[in-house]
PDB file of C-alpha atoms in Angstrom:
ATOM      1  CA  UNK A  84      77.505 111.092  93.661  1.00 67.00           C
ATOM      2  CA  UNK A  85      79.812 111.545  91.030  1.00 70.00           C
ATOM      3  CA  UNK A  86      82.476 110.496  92.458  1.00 71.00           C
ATOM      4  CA  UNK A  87      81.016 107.318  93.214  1.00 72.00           C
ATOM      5  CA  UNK A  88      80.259 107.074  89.451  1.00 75.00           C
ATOM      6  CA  UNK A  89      83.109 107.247  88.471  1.00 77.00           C
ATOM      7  CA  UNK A  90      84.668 104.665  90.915  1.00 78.00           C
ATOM      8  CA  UNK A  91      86.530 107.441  93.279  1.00 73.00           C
ATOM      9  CA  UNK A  92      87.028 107.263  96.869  1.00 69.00           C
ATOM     10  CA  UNK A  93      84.740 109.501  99.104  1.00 66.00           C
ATOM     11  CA  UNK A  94      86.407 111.219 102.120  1.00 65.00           C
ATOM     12  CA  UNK A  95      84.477 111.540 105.357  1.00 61.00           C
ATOM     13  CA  UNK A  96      84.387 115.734 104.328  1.00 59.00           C
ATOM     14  CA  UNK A  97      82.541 114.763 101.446  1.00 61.00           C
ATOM     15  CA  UNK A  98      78.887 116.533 101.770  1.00 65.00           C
ATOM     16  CA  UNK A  99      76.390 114.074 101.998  1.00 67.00           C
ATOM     17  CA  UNK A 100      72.714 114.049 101.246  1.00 74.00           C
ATOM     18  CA  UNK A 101      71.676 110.668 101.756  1.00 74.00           C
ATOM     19  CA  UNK A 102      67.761 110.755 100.393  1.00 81.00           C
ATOM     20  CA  UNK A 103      69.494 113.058  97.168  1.00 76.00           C
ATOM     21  CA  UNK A 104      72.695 110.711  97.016  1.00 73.00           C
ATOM     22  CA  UNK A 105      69.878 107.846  96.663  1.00 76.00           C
ATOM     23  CA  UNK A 106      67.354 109.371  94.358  1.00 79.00           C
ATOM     24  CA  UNK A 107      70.643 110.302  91.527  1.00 74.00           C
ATOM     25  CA  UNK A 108      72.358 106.808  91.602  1.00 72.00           C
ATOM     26  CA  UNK A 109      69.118 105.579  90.115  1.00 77.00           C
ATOM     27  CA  UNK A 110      69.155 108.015  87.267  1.00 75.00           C
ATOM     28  CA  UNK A 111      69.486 105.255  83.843  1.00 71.00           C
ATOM     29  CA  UNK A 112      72.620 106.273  83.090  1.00 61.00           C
ATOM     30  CA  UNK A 113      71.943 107.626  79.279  1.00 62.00           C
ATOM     31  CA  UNK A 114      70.261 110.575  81.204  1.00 70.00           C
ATOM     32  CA  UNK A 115      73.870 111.241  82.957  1.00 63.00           C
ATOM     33  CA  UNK A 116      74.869 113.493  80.511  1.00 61.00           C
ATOM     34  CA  UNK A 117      72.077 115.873  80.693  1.00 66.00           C
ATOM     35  CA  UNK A 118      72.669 116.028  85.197  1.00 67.00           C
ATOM     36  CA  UNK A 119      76.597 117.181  83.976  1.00 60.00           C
ATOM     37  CA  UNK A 120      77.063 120.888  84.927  1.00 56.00           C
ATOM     38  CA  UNK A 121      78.974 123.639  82.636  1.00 52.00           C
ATOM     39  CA  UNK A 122      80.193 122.031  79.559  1.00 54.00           C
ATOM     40  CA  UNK A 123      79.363 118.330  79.941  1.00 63.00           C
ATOM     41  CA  UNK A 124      83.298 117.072  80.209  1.00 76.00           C
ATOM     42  CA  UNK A 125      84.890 114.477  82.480  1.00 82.00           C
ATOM     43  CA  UNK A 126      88.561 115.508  83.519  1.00 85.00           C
ATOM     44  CA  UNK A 127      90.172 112.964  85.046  1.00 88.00           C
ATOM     45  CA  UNK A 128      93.323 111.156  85.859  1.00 90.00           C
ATOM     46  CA  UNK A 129      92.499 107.771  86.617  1.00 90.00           C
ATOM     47  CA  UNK A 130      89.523 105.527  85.760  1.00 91.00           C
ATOM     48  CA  UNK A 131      89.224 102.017  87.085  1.00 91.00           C
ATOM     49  CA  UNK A 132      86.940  99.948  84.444  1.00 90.00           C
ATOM     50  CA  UNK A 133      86.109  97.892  87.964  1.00 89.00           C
ATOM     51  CA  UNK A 134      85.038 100.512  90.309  1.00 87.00           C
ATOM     52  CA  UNK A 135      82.988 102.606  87.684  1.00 87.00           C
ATOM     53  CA  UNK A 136      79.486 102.673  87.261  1.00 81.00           C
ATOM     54  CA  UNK A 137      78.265  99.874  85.106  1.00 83.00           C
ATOM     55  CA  UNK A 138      75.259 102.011  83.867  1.00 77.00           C
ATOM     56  CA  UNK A 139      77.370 105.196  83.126  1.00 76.00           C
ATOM     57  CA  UNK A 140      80.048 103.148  81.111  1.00 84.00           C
ATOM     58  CA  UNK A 141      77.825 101.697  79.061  1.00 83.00           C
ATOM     59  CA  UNK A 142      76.274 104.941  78.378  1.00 77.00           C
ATOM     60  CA  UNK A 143      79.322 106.438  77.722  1.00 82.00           C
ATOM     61  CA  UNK A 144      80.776 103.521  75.305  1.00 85.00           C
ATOM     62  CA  UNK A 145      77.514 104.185  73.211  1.00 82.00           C
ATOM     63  CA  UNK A 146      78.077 107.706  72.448  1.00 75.00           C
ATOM     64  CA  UNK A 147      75.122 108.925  75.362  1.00 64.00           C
ATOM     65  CA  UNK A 148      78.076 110.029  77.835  1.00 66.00           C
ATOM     66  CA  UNK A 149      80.339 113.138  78.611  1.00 73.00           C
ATOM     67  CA  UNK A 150      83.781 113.484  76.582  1.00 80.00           C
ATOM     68  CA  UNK A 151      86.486 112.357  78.758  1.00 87.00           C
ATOM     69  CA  UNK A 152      89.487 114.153  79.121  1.00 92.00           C
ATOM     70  CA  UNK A 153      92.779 111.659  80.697  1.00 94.00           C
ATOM     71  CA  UNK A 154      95.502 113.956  82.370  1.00 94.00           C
ATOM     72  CA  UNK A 155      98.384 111.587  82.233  1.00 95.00           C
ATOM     73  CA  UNK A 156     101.273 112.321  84.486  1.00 94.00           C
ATOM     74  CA  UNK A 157     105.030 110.468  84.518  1.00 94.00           C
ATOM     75  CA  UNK A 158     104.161 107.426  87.160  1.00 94.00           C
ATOM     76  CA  UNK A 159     107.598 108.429  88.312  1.00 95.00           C
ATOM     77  CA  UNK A 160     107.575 112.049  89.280  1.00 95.00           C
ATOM     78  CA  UNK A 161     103.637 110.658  90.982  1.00 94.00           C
ATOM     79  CA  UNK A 162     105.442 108.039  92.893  1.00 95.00           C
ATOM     80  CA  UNK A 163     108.077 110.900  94.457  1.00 95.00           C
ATOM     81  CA  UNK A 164     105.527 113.288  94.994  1.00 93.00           C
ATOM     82  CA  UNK A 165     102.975 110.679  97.001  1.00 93.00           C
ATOM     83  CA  UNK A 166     105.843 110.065  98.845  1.00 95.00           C
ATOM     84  CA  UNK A 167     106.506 113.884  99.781  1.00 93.00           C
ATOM     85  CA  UNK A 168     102.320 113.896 100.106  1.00 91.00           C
ATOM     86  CA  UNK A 169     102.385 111.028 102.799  1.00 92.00           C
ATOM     87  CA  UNK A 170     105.336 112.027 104.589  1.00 88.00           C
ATOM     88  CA  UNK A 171     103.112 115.455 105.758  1.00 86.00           C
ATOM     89  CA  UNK A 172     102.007 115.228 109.016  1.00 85.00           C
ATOM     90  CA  UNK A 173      98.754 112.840 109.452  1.00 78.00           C
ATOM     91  CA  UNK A 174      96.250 115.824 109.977  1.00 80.00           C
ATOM     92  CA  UNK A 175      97.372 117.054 106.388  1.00 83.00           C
ATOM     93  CA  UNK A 176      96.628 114.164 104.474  1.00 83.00           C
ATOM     94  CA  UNK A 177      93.379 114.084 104.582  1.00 79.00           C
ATOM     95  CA  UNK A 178      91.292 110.609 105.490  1.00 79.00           C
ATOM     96  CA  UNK A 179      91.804 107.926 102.786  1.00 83.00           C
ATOM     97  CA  UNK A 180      92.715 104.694 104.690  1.00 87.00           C
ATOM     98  CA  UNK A 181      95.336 103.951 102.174  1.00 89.00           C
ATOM     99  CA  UNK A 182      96.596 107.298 102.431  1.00 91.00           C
ATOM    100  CA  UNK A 183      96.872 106.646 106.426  1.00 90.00           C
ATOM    101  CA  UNK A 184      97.714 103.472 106.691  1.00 93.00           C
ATOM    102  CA  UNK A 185     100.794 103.884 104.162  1.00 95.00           C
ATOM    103  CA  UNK A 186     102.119 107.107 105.971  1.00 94.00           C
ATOM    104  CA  UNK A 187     102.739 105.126 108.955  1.00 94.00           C
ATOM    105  CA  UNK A 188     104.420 102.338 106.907  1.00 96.00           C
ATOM    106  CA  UNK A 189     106.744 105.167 105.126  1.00 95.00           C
ATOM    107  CA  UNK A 190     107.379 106.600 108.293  1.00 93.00           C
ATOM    108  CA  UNK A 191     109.282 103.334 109.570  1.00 95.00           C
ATOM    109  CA  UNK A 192     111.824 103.387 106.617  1.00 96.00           C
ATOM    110  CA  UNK A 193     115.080 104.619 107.027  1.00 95.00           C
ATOM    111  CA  UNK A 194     114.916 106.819 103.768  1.00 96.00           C
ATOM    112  CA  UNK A 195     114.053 107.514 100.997  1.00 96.00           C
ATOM    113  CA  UNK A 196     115.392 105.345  98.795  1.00 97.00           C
ATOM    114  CA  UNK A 197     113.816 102.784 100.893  1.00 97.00           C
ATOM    115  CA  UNK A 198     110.492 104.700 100.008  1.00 97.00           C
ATOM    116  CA  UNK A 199     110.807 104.636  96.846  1.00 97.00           C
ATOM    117  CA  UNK A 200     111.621 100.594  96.490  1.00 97.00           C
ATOM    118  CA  UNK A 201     108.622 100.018  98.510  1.00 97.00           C
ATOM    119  CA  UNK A 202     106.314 102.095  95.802  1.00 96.00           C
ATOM    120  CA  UNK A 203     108.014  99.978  93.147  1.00 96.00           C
ATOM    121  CA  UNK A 204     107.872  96.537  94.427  1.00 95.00           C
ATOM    122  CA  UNK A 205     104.087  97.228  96.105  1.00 95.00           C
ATOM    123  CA  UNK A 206     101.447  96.862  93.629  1.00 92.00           C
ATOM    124  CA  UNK A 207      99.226  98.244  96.353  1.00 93.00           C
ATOM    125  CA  UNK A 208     101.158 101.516  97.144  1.00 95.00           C
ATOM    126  CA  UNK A 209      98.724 104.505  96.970  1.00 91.00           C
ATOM    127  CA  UNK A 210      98.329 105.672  92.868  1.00 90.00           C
ATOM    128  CA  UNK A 211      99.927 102.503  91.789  1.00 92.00           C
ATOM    129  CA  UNK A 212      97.291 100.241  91.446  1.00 89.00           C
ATOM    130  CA  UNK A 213      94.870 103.088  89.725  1.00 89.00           C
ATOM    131  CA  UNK A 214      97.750 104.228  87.177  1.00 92.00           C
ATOM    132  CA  UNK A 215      98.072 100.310  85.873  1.00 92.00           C
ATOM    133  CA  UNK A 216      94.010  99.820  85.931  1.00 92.00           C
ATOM    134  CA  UNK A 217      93.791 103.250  83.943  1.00 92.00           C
ATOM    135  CA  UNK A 218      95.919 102.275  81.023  1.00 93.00           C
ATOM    136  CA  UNK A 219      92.832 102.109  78.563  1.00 94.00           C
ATOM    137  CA  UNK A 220      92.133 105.315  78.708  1.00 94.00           C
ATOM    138  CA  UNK A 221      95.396 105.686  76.573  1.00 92.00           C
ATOM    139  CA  UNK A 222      94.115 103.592  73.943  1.00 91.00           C
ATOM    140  CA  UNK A 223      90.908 104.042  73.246  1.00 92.00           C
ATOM    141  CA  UNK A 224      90.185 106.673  70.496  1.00 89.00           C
ATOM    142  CA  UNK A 225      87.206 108.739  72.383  1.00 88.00           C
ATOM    143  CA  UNK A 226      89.419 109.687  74.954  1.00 92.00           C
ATOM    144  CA  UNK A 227      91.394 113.299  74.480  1.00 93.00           C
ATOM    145  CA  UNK A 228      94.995 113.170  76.468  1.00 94.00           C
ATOM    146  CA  UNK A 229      96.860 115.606  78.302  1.00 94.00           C
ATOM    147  CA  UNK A 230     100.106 115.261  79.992  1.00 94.00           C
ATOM    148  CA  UNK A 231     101.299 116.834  83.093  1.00 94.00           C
ATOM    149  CA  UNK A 232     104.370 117.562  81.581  1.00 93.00           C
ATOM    150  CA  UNK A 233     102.708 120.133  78.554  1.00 93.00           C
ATOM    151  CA  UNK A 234     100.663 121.835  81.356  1.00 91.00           C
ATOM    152  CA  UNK A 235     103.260 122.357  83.793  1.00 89.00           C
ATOM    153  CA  UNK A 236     105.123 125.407  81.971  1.00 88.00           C
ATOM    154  CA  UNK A 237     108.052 126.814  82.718  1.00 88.00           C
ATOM    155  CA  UNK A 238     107.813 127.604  86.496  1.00 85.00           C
ATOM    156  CA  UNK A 239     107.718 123.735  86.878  1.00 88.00           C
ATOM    157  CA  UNK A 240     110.121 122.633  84.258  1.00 90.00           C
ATOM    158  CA  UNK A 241     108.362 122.738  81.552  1.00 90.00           C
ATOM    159  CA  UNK A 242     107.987 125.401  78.145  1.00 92.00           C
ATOM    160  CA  UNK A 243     105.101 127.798  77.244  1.00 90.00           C
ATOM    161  CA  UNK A 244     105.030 126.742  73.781  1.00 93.00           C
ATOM    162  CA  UNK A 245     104.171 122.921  74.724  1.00 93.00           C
ATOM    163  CA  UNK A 246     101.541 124.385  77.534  1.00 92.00           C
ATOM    164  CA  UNK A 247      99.854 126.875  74.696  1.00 90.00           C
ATOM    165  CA  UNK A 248      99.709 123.524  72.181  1.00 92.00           C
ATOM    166  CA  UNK A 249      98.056 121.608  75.412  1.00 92.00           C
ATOM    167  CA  UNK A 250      95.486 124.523  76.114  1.00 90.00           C
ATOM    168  CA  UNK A 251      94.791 124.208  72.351  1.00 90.00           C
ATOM    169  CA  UNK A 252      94.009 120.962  72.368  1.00 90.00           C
ATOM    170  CA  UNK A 253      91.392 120.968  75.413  1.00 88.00           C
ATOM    171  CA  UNK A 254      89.851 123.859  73.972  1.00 86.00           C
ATOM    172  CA  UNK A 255      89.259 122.211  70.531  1.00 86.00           C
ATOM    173  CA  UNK A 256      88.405 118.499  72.620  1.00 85.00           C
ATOM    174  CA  UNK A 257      85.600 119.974  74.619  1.00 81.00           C
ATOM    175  CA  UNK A 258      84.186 122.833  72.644  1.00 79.00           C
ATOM    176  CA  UNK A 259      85.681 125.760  74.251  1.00 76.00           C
ATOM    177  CA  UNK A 260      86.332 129.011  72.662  1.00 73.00           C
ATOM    178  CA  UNK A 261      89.411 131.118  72.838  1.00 72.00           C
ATOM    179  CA  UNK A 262      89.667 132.474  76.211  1.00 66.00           C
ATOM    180  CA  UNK A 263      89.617 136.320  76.396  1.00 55.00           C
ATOM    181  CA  UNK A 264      92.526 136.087  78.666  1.00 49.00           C
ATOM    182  CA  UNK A 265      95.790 134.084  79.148  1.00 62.00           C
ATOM    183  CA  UNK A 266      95.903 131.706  82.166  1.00 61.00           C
ATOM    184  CA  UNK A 267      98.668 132.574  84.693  1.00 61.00           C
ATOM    185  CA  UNK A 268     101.359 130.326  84.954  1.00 57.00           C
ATOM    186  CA  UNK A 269     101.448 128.897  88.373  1.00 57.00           C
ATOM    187  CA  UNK A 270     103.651 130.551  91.488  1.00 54.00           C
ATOM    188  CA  UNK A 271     107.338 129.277  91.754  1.00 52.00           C
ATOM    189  CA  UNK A 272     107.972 126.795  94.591  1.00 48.00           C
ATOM    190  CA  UNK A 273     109.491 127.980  97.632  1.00 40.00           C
ATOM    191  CA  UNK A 274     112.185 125.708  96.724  1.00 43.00           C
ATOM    192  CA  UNK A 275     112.605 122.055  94.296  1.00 44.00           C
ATOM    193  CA  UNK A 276     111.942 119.551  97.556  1.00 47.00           C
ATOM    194  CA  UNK A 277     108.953 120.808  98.709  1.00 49.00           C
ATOM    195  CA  UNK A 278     107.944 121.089  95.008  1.00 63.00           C
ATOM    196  CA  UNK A 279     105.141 118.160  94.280  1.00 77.00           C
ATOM    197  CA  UNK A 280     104.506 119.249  90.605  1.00 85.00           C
ATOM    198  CA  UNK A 281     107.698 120.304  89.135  1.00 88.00           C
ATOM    199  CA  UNK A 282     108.746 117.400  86.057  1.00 92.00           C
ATOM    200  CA  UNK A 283     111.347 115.009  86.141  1.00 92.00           C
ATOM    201  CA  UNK A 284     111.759 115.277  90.017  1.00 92.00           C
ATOM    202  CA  UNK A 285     112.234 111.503  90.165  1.00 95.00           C
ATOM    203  CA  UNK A 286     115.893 112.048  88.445  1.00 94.00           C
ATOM    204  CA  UNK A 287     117.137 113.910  91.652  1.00 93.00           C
ATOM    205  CA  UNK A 288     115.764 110.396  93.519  1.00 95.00           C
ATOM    206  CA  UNK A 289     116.202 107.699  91.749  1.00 97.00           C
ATOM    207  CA  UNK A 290     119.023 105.343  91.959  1.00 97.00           C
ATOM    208  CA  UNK A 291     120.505 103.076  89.228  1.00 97.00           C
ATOM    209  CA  UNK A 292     118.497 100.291  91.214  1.00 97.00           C
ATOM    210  CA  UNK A 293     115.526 102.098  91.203  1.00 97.00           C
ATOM    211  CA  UNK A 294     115.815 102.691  87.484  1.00 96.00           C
ATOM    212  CA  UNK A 295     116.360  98.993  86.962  1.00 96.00           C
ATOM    213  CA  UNK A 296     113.148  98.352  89.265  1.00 95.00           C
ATOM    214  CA  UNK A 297     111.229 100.543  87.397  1.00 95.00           C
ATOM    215  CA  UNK A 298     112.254  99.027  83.894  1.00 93.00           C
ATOM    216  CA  UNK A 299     111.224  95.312  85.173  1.00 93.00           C
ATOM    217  CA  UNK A 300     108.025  95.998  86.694  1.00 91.00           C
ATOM    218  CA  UNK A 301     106.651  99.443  86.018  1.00 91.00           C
ATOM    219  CA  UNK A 302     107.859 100.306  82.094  1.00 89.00           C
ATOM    220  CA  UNK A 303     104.216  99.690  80.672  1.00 89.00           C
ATOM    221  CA  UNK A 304     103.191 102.693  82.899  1.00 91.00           C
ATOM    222  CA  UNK A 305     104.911 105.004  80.916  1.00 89.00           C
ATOM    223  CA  UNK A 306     102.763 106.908  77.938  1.00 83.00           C
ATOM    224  CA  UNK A 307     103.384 105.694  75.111  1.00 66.00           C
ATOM    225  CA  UNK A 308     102.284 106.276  72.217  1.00 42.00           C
ATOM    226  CA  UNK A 309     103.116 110.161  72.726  1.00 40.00           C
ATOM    227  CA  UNK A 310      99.927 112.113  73.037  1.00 44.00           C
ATOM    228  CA  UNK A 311      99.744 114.114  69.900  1.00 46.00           C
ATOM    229  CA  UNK A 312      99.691 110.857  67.909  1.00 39.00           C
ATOM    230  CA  UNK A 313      96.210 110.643  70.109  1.00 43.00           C
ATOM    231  CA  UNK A 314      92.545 111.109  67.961  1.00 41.00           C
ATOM    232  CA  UNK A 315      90.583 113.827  69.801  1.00 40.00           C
ATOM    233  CA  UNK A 316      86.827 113.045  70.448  1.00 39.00           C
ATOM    234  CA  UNK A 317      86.349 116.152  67.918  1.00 39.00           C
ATOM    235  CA  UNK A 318      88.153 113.617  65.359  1.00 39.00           C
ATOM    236  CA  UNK A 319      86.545 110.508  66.091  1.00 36.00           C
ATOM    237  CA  UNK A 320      84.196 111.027  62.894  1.00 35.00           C
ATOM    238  CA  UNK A 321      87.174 110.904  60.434  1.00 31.00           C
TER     239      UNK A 321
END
């Protein structure tokens, strides 16, 4: 049910309770907030203005809805690892019709630079069409930003200092207090190519054309401003 608020896709191994499913999409949405378990905070990382609830977006736009919390990730580095995602084999992908129906297209190219063109020049190729549909959420002032990059740490390319400063920042956005323990880093890769997560794995892929692709049709995708120059939802008052 909340998925469908919030304009996701629902796999067939999504548990279903029809009568319940029916009885909570009728809820007015300024009594959303009060349904939301734990700490009343949506964390997402894309969220299409067109496939959202009406009724929750206006609640949410009037101060009645959860915080929202945007994990923004390099459109690049998603692009390389969808591809690595759809080139699984089909019983590992899940059942998303895009998903399936662009595995089979992948699988006829010749390689993967060809891959990669194809996710540049298709506005329809799976992530591309939510990342460009999602850039409000970098804009608007309620919404508290994360990157990819800051929460990756150093197993994955990145440093603990900018993944303590991230931690800090969700913590203050939603109201958390100081955890009693550190969070674990996550477990090296078996090795960079079957990596999906670690940053800047589109350098190792992308040719000058790509680049040059990228620049013409896909440059607004990029985050910009940086995050930190962001207001959190606990600033919005000022």
């Amino acid at each position: 049910m909340w998925w469908r608020l919030l304009g996701q896709p629902v796999t067939l191994a999504s548990p279903v309770d029809a009568t319940l499913e029916g009885r909570l999409l009728r809820v007015p949405g300024i009594d959303l907030a009060r349904l939301l378990p734990g700490r009343g905070c949506w964390y997402v990382n894309s969220l299409d203005l067109g496939r959202a609830d009406a009724g929750f977006l206006r609640a949410w736009s009037t101060g009645g809805g959860p915080r929202l919390v945007f994990h923004h990730r390099d459109v690049r580095d998603r692009i390389i690892s969808h591809i690595r995602y759809l080139s699984q084999p089909a019983d590992r992908i899940g059942t998303q019709p895009e998903d399936l129906i662009y595995q089979s297209i992948l699988q006829a190219l010749p390689d993967m630079d060809a891959k990669i063109t194809l996710a540049l020049t298709d506005p329809d190729f799976p992530g591309m069409r939510d990342a460009r549909r999602s850039r409000w959420l970098v804009h608007h002032p309620a919404v508290h930003i994360v990157t990819h990059e800051e929460l990756a740490g150093p197993a994955l390319g990145g440093s603990p200092e900018a993944r303590d400063r991230a931690l800090a920042g969700l913590r203050q956005a939603t109201g958390t207090p100081e955890p009693t323990m550190r969070i674990p880093p996550p477990a090296p890769a078996a090795d960079a190519e079957g990596d999906t997560l670690t940053i800047g794995a589109w350098r190792t892929h992308f040719t000058p054309e790509h680049e040059r692709l990228f620049h013409d049709k896909c440059h607004d995708l990029l985050l910009t401003p940086p995050p930190d120059t962001h207001t959190s939802p606990a600033d919005t008052s000022r």
